[in-house]
CSV table of C-alpha atoms in Angstrom, one decimal:
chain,number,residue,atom,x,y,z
A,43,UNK,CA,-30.1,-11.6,18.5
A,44,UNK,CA,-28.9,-8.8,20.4
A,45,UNK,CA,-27.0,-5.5,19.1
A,46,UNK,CA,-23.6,-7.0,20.9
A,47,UNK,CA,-24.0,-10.2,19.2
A,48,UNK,CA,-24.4,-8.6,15.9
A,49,UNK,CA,-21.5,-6.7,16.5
A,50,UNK,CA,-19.4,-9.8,17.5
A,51,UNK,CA,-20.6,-11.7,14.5
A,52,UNK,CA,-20.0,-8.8,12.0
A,53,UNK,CA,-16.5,-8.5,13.5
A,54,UNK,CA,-15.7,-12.0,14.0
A,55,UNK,CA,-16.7,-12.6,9.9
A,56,UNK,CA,-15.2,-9.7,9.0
A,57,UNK,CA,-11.4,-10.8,10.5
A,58,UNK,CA,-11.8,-14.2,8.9
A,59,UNK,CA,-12.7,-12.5,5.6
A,60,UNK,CA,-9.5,-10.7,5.9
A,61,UNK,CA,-7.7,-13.7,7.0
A,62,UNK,CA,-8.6,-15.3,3.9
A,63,UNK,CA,-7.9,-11.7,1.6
A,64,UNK,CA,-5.2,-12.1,-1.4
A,65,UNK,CA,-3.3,-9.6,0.3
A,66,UNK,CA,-2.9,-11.2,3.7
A,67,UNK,CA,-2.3,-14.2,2.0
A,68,UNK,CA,0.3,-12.8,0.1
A,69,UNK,CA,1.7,-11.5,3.3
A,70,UNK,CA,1.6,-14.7,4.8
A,71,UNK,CA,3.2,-16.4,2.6
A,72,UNK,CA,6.2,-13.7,2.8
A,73,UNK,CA,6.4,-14.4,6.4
A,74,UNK,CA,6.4,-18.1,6.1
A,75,UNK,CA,9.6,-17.6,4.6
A,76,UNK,CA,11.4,-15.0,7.1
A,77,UNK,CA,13.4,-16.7,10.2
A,78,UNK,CA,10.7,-18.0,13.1
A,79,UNK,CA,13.7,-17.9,15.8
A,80,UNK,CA,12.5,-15.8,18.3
A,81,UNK,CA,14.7,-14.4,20.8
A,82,UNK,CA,13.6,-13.8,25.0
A,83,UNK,CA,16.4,-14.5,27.0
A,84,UNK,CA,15.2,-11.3,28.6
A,85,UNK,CA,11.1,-11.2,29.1
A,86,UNK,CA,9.4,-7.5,30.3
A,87,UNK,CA,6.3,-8.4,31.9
A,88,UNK,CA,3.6,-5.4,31.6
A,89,UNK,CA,1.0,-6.0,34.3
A,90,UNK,CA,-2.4,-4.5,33.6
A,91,UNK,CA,-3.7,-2.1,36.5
A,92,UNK,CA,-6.6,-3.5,38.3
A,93,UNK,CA,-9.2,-1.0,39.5
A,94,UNK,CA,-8.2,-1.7,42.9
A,95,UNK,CA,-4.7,-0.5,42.2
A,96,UNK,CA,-5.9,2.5,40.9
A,97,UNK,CA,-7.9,3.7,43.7
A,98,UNK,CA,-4.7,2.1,46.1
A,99,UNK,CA,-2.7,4.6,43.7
A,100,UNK,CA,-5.5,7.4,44.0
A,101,UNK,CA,-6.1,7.3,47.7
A,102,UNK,CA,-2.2,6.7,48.6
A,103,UNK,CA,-2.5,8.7,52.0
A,104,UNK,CA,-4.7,6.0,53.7
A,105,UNK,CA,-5.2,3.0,55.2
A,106,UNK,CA,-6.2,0.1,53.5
A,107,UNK,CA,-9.7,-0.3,56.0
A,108,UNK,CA,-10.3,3.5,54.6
A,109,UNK,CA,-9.9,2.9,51.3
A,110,UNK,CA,-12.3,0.0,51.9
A,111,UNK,CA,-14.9,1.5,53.7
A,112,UNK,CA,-14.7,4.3,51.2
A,113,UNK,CA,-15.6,2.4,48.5
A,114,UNK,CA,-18.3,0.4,49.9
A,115,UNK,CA,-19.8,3.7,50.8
A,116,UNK,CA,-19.7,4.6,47.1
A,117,UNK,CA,-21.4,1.7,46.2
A,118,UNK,CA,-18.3,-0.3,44.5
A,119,UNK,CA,-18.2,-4.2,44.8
A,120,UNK,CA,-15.1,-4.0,47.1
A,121,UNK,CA,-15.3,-8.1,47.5
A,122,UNK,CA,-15.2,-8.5,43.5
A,123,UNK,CA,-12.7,-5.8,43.3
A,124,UNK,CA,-10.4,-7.2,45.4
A,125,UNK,CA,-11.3,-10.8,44.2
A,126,UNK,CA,-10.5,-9.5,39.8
A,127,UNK,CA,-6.9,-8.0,41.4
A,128,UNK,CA,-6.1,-11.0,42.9
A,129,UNK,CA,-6.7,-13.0,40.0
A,130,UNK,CA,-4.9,-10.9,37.7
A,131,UNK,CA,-1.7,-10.9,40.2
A,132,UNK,CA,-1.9,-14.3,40.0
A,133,UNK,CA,-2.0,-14.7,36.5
A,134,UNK,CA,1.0,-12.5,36.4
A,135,UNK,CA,3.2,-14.2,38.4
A,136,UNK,CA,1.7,-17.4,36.5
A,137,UNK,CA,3.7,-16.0,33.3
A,138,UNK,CA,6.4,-15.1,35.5
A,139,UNK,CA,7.3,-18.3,36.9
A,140,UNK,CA,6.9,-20.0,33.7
A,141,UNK,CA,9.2,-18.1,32.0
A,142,UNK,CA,12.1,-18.1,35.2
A,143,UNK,CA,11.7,-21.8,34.9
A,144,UNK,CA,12.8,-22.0,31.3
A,145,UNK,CA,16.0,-20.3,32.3
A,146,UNK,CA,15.0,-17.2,31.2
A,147,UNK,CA,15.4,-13.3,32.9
A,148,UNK,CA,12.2,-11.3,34.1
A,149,UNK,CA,11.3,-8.1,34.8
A,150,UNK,CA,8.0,-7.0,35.6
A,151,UNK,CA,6.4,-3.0,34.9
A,152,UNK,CA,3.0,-1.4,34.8
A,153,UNK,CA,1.6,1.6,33.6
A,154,UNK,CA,3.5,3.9,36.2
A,155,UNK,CA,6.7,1.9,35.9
A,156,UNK,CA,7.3,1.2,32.4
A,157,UNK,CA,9.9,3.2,30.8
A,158,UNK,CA,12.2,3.4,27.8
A,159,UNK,CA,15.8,1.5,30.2
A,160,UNK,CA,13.5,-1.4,30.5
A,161,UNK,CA,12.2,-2.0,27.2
A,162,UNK,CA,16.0,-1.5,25.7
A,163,UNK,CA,17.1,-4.2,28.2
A,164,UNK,CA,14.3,-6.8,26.9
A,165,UNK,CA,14.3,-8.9,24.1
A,166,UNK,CA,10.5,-9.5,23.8
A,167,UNK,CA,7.7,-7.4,25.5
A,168,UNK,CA,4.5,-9.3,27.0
A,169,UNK,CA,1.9,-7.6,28.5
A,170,UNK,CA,-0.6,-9.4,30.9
A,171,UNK,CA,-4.0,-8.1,30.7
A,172,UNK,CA,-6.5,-7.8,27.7
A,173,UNK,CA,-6.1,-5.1,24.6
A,174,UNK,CA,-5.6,-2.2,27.0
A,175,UNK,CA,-2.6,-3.5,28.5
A,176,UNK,CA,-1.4,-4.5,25.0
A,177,UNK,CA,-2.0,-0.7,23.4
A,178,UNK,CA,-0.3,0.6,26.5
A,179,UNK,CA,2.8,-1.9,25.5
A,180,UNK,CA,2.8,-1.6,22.1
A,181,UNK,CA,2.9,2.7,22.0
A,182,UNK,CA,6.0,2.9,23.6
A,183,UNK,CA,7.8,0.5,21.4
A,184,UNK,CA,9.5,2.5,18.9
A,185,UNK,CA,11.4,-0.7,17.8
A,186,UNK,CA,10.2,-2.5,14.8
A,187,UNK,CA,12.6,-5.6,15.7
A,188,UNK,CA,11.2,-5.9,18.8
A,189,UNK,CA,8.1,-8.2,19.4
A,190,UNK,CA,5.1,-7.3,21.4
A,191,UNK,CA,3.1,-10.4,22.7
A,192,UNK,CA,0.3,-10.3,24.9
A,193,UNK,CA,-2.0,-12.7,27.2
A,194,UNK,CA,-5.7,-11.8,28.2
A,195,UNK,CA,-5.2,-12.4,31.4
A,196,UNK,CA,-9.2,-12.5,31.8
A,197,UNK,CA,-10.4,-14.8,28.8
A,198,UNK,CA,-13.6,-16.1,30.4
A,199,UNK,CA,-14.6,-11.8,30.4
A,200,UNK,CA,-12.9,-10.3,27.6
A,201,UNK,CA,-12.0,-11.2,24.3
A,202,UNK,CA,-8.3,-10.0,23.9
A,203,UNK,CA,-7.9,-9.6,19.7
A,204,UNK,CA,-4.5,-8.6,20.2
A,205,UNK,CA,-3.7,-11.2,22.3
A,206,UNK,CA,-2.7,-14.8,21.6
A,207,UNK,CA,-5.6,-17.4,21.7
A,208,UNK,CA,-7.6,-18.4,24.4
A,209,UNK,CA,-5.7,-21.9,24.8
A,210,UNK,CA,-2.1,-19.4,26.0
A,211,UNK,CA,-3.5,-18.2,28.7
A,212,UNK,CA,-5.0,-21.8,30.1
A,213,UNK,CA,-1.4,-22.9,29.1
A,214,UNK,CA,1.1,-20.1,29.4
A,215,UNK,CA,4.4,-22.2,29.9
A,216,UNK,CA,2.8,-24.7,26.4
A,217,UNK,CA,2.6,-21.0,24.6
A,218,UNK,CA,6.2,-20.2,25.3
A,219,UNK,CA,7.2,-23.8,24.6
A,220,UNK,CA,5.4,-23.3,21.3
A,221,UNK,CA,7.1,-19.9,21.0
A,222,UNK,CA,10.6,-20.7,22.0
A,223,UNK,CA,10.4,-23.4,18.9
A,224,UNK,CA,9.1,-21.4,16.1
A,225,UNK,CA,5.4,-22.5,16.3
A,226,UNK,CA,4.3,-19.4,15.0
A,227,UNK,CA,3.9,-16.9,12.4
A,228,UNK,CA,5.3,-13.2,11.8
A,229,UNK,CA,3.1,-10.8,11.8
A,230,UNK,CA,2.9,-6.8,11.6
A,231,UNK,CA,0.8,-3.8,12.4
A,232,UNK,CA,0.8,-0.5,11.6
A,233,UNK,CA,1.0,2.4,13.5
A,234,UNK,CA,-0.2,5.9,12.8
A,235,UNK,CA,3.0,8.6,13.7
A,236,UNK,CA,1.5,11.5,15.0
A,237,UNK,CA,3.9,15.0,14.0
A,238,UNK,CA,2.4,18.5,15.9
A,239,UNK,CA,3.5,21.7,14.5
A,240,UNK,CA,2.8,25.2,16.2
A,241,UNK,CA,4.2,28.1,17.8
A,242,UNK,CA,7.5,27.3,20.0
A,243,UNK,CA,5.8,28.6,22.9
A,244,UNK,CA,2.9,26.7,23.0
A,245,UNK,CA,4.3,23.5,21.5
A,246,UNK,CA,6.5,23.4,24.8
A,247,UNK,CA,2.9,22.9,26.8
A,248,UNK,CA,1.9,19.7,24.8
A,249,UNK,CA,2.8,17.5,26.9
A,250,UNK,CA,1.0,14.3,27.8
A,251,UNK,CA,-1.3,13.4,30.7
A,252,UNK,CA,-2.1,9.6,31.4
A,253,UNK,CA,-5.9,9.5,31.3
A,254,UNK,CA,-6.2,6.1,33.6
A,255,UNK,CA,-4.3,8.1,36.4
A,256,UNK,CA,-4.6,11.9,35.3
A,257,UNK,CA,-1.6,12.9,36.3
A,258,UNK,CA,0.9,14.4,34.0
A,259,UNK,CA,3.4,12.0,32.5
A,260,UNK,CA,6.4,13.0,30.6
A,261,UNK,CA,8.6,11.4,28.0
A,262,UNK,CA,11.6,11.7,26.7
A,263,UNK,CA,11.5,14.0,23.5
A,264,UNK,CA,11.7,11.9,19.8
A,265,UNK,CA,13.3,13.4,16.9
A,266,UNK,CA,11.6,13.4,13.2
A,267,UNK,CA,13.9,11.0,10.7
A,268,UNK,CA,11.7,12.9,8.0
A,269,UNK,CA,10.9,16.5,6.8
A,270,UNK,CA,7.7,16.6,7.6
A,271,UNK,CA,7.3,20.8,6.9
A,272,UNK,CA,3.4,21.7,5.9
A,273,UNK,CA,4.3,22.8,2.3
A,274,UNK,CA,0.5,23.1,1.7
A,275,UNK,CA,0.0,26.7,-0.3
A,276,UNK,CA,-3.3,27.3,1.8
A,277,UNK,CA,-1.0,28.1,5.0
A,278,UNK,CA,1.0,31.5,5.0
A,279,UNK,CA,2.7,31.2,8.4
A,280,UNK,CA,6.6,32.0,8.4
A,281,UNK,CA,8.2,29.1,9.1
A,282,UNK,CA,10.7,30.3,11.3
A,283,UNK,CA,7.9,30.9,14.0
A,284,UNK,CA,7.1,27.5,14.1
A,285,UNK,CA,8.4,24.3,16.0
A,286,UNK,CA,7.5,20.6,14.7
A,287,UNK,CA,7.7,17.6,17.0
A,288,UNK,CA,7.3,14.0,17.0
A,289,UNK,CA,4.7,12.6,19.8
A,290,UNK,CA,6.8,9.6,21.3
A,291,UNK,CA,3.8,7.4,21.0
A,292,UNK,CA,2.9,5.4,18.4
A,293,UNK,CA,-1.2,4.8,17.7
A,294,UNK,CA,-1.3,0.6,17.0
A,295,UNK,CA,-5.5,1.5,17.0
A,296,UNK,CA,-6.1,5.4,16.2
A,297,UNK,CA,-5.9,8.5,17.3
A,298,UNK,CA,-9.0,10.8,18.4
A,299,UNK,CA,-8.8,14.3,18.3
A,300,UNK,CA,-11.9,16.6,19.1
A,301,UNK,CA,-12.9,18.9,22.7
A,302,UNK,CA,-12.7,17.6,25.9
A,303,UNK,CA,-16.1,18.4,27.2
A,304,UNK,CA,-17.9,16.3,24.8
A,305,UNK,CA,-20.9,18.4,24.4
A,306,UNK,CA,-18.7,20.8,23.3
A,307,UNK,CA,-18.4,21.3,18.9
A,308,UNK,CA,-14.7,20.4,17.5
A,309,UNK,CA,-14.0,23.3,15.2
A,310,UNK,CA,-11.5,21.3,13.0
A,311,UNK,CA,-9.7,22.2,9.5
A,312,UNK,CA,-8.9,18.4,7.8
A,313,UNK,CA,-6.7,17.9,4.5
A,314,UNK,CA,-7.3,14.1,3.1
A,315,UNK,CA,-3.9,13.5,1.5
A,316,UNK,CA,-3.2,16.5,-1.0
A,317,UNK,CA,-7.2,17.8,-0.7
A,318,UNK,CA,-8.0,21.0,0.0
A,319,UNK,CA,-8.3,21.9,3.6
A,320,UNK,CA,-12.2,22.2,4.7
A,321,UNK,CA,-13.7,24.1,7.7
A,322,UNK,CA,-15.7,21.4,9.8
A,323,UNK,CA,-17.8,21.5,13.0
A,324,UNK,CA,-18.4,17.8,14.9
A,325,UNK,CA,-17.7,15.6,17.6
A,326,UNK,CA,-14.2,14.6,16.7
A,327,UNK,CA,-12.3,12.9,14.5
A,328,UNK,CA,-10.9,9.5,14.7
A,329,UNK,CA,-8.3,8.3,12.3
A,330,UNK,CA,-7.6,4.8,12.6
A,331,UNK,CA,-5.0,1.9,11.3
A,332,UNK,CA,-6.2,-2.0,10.0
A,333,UNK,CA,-5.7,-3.0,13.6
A,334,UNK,CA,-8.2,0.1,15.1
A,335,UNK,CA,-10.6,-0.4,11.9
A,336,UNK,CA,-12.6,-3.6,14.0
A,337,UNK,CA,-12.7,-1.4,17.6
A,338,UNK,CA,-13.8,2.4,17.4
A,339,UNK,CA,-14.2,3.0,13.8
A,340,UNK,CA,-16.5,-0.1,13.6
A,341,UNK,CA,-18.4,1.1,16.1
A,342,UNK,CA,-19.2,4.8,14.8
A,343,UNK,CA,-20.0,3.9,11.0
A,344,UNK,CA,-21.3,-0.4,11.6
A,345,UNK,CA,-25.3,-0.1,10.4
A,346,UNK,CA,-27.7,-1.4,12.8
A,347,UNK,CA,-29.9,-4.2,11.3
A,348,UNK,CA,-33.1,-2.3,12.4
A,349,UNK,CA,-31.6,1.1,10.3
A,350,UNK,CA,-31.3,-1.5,7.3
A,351,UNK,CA,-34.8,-2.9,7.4
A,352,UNK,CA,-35.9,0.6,7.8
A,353,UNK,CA,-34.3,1.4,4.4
A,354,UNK,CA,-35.5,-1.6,2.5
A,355,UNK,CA,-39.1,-1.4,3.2
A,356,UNK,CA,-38.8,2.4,2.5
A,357,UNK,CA,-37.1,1.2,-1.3
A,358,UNK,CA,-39.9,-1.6,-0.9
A,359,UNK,CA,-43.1,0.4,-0.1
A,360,UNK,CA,-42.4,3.9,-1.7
A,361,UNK,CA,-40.1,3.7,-4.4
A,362,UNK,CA,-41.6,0.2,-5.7
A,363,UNK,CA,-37.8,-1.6,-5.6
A,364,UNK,CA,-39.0,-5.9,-5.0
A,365,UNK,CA,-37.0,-7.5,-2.5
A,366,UNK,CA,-36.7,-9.2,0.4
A,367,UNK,CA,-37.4,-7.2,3.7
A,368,UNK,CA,-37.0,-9.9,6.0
A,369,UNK,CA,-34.9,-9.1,9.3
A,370,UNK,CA,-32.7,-12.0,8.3
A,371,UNK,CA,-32.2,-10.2,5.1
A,372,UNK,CA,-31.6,-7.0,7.0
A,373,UNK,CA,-29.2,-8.7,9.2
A,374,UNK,CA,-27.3,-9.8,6.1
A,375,UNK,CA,-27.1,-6.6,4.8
A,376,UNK,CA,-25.7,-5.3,7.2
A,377,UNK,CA,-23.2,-7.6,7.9
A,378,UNK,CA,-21.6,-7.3,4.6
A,379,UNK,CA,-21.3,-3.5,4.8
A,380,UNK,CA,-20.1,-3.6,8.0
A,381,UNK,CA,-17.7,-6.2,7.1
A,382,UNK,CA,-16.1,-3.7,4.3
A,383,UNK,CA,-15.3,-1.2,7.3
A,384,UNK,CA,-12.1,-3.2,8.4
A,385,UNK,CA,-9.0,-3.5,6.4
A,386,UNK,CA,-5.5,-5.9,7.1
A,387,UNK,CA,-3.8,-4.8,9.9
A,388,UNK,CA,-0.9,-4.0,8.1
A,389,UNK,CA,-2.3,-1.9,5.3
A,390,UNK,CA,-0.1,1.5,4.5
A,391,UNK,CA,-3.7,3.3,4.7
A,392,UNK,CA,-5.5,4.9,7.2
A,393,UNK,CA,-8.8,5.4,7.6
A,394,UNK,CA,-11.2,8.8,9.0
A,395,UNK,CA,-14.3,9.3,10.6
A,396,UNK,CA,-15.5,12.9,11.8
A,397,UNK,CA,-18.5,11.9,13.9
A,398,UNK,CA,-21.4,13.9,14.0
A,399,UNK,CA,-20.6,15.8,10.9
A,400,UNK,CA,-22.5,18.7,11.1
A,401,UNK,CA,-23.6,19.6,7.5
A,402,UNK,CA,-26.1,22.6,7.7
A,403,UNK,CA,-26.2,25.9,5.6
A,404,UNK,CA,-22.1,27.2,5.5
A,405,UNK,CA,-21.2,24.1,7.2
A,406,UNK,CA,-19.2,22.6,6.0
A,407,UNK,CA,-17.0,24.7,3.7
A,408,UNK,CA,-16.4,23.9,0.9
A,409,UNK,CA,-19.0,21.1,1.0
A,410,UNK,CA,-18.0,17.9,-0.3
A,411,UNK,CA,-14.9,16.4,2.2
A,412,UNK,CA,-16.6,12.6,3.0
A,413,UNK,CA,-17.7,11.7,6.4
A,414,UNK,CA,-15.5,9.1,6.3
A,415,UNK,CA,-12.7,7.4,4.1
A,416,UNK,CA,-9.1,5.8,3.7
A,417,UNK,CA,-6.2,8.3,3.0
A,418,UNK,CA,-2.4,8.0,2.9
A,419,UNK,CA,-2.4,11.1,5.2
A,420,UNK,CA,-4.6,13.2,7.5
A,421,UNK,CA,-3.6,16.6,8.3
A,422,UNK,CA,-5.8,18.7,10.8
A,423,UNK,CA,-5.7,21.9,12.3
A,424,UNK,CA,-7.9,23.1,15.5
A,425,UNK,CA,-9.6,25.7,16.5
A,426,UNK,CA,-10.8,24.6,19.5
A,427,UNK,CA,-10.7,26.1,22.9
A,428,UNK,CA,-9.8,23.0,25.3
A,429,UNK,CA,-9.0,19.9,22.7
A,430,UNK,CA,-7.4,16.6,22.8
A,431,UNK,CA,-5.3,14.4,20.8
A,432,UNK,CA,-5.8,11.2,22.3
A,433,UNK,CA,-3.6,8.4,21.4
A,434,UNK,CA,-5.1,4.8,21.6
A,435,UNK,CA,-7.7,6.1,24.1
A,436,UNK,CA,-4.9,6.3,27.4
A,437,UNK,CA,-2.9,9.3,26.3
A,438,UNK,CA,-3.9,12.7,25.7
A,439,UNK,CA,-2.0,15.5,24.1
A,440,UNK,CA,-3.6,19.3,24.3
A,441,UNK,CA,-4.7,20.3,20.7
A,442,UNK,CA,-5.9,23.7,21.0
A,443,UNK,CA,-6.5,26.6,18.5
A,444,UNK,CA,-3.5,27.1,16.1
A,445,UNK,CA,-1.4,23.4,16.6
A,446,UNK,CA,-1.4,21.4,13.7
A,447,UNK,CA,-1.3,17.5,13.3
A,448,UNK,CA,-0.2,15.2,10.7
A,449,UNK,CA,-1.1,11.9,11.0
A,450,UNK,CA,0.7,9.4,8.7
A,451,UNK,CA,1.4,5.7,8.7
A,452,UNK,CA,5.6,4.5,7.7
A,453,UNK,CA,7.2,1.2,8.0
A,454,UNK,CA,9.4,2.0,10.2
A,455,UNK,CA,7.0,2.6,13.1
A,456,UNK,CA,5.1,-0.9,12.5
A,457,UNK,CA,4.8,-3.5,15.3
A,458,UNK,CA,6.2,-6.8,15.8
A,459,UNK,CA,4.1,-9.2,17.1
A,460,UNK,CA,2.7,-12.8,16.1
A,461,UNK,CA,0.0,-14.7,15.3
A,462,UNK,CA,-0.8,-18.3,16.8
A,463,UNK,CA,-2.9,-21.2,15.5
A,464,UNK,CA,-6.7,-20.6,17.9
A,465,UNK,CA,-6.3,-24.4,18.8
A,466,UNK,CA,-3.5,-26.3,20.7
A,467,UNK,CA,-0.7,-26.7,18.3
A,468,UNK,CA,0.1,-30.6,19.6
């Protein structure tokens, strides 16, 4: 079995094991009980950009036989290229259609359209693509009232988790049927609000910068509903000479922050809920929600079978411990701890991993901060030269030497969406 498939079956178990928790359960049953009745009189459509609209959007100055013969050059499957955006447009207006001929009003944005007017206007948000498209949705919602529900435009390539089953995209005007008459259940995710605090002047240059197009993007500012002042004793600065902001997205997966040039150490202080601060050098840290917990931070702590069956004949061989050191055992193994990296979706915790932890004579200081963990809050100060706080892996905010971040998850900021039986629901 290959390392992907492992992966897929670890994750795959460990989302039916939640499924099947007390506390999704519990959750469940709560939402059983809510009102079903959705409203989407007024659908937004958020189209995924193909790659051939991104080079169409990167090479805007010439000719469409240019473009062409410049990628080819490059070495780019041009006839697949333009084969995957046609597809995708035609899944689009697919949705489109099915939705104008239930009566109800469309409008259609993508990543350099979408913008705060339109997703007031809408009742329901539903981006066409696969997870990408959704997260791009999702962190501009602010709204917890207002659902985001997403097809994988691509099921045959890509598994979509955020998305609705497989069966909605092969019959998008049956999903909205199903939709339209309650055939569904509630359900909510979490999202990490991310508050900056530094000095006025450089808190007015943290501004985002699309990393799909790379070209600066701004939003409209977001004020705090909370107090969120650093009242931690370890910090001396005068208040007075420092500003606090809200980011105006919202993480649904996590947020990464760490050096752009990724050779490069992050020289990061952290604070784990009320902790003391420690002095780290890494790669990065990622703090994720439940919904992030089976993507990224999966992938940097999941044990590989071959590490486990390494371990066990080590305990076997040299320590005398009897067991089993099969690679079926191994496998098992490691699908159980790697199962116990994910938590609900909707949990009230987050979860850190600093990746690459260096641990070596002063480092870190004081010693005993985990590599990773869950927490009700992450607070982190750089001291990096040319950092990054990256939301959902598509927008990056500068995080240089002297801003601070706190990361925290609140109610408030949670996402509508649903959930949808994996088989046809007539």
């Amino acid at each position: 079995m290959s390392v992907l498939n492992n992966f897929t079956v670890s994750i795959a178990k460990g989302l039916r094991r939640l499924r099947h928790n007390k506390e999704l359960c519990g959750n469940a049953s709560i939402n059983r009980k809510e009102n079903t009745r959705l409203k989407m009189e007024k659908c937004l459509l958020v189209s995924k950009v193909t790659r051939y609209e991104y080079e169409r959007h990167m090479h805007d100055n010439i000719a469409d036989s240019d473009l062409e013969a410049i990628l080819r050059k490059r070495g780019s499957d041009f006839d697949s290229m333009i084969e995957t955006h046609r597809q995708q447009k035609a899944f689009e207006e697919n949705v489109a259609s099915s939705l104008k001929s239930m009566g109800l009003q469309v409008e259609m944005a993508s990543r350099l359209t979408y913008n705060d007017e339109l997703i007031k206007w809408c009742d329901v948000v539903v981006p066409c693509g696969g997870d990408g498209t959704f997260l791009l949705a999702a962190s501009r919602v602010r709204d917890a009232t207002k659902p985001v529900i997403g097809f994988n435009s691509a099921p045959h390539k890509s598994v979509g988790r955020l998305c609705l089953p497989t069966w909605c995209s092969n019959d998008v005007k049956g999903a909205f049927t199903a939709l339209k008459e309650g055939r569904f259940r509630w359900m909510r995710r979490s999202r990490i609000r991310t508050t900056i605090t530094s000095e006025p002047k450089q808190l007015e240059t943290i501004t985002p910068v699309d990393l799909h197009t790379m070209n600066y993007c701004r939003y409209p500012p977001v004020t705090n509903p909370h107090d969120n002042s650093d009242t931690n004793t370890d910090y001396k600065e005068d208040s007075c000479t420092l500003a606090t902001k809200v980011l105006p997205l919202l993480a649904l997966n996590e947020v990464f922050i760490g050096e752009s040039v990724t050779s490069r150490v992050s020289l990061l202080r952290l604070q784990i809920d009320n902790g003391q601060w420690t002095h780290t050098k890494s790669s990065g840290l990622c703090v994720t929600t439940g919904t992030g917990s089976t993507s990224w931070h999966y992938s940097i702590n999941c044990l590989r079978t071959h590490s486990v069956l390494e371990l066990m004949q080590i305990l076997n061989e040299e320590f005398d411990v009897k067991m089993d050191t099969t690679l079926e055992k191994a496998r098992e193994v490691a699908e159980r701890y790697n199962q116990k990296l994910m938590f609900p979706p909707d949990s009230a915790y987050l979860a850190y991993s600093v990746r690459e932890y260096i641990t070596f004579e002063e480092w870190p200081a004081p010693r005993g901060l985990r590599v990773r963990d869950r927490a009700g809050c992450v607070r982190v100060k750089s001291h990096c030269s040319d950092a990054g706080l990256v939301i959902d892996g598509s927008v990056s905010f500068p995080f240089n030497d002297g801003t601070k971040a706190l990361l925290e998850i609140y109610p408030e900021d949670s996402l509508m969406t649903v959930q949808m039986d994996d088989s046809l629901p007539y």
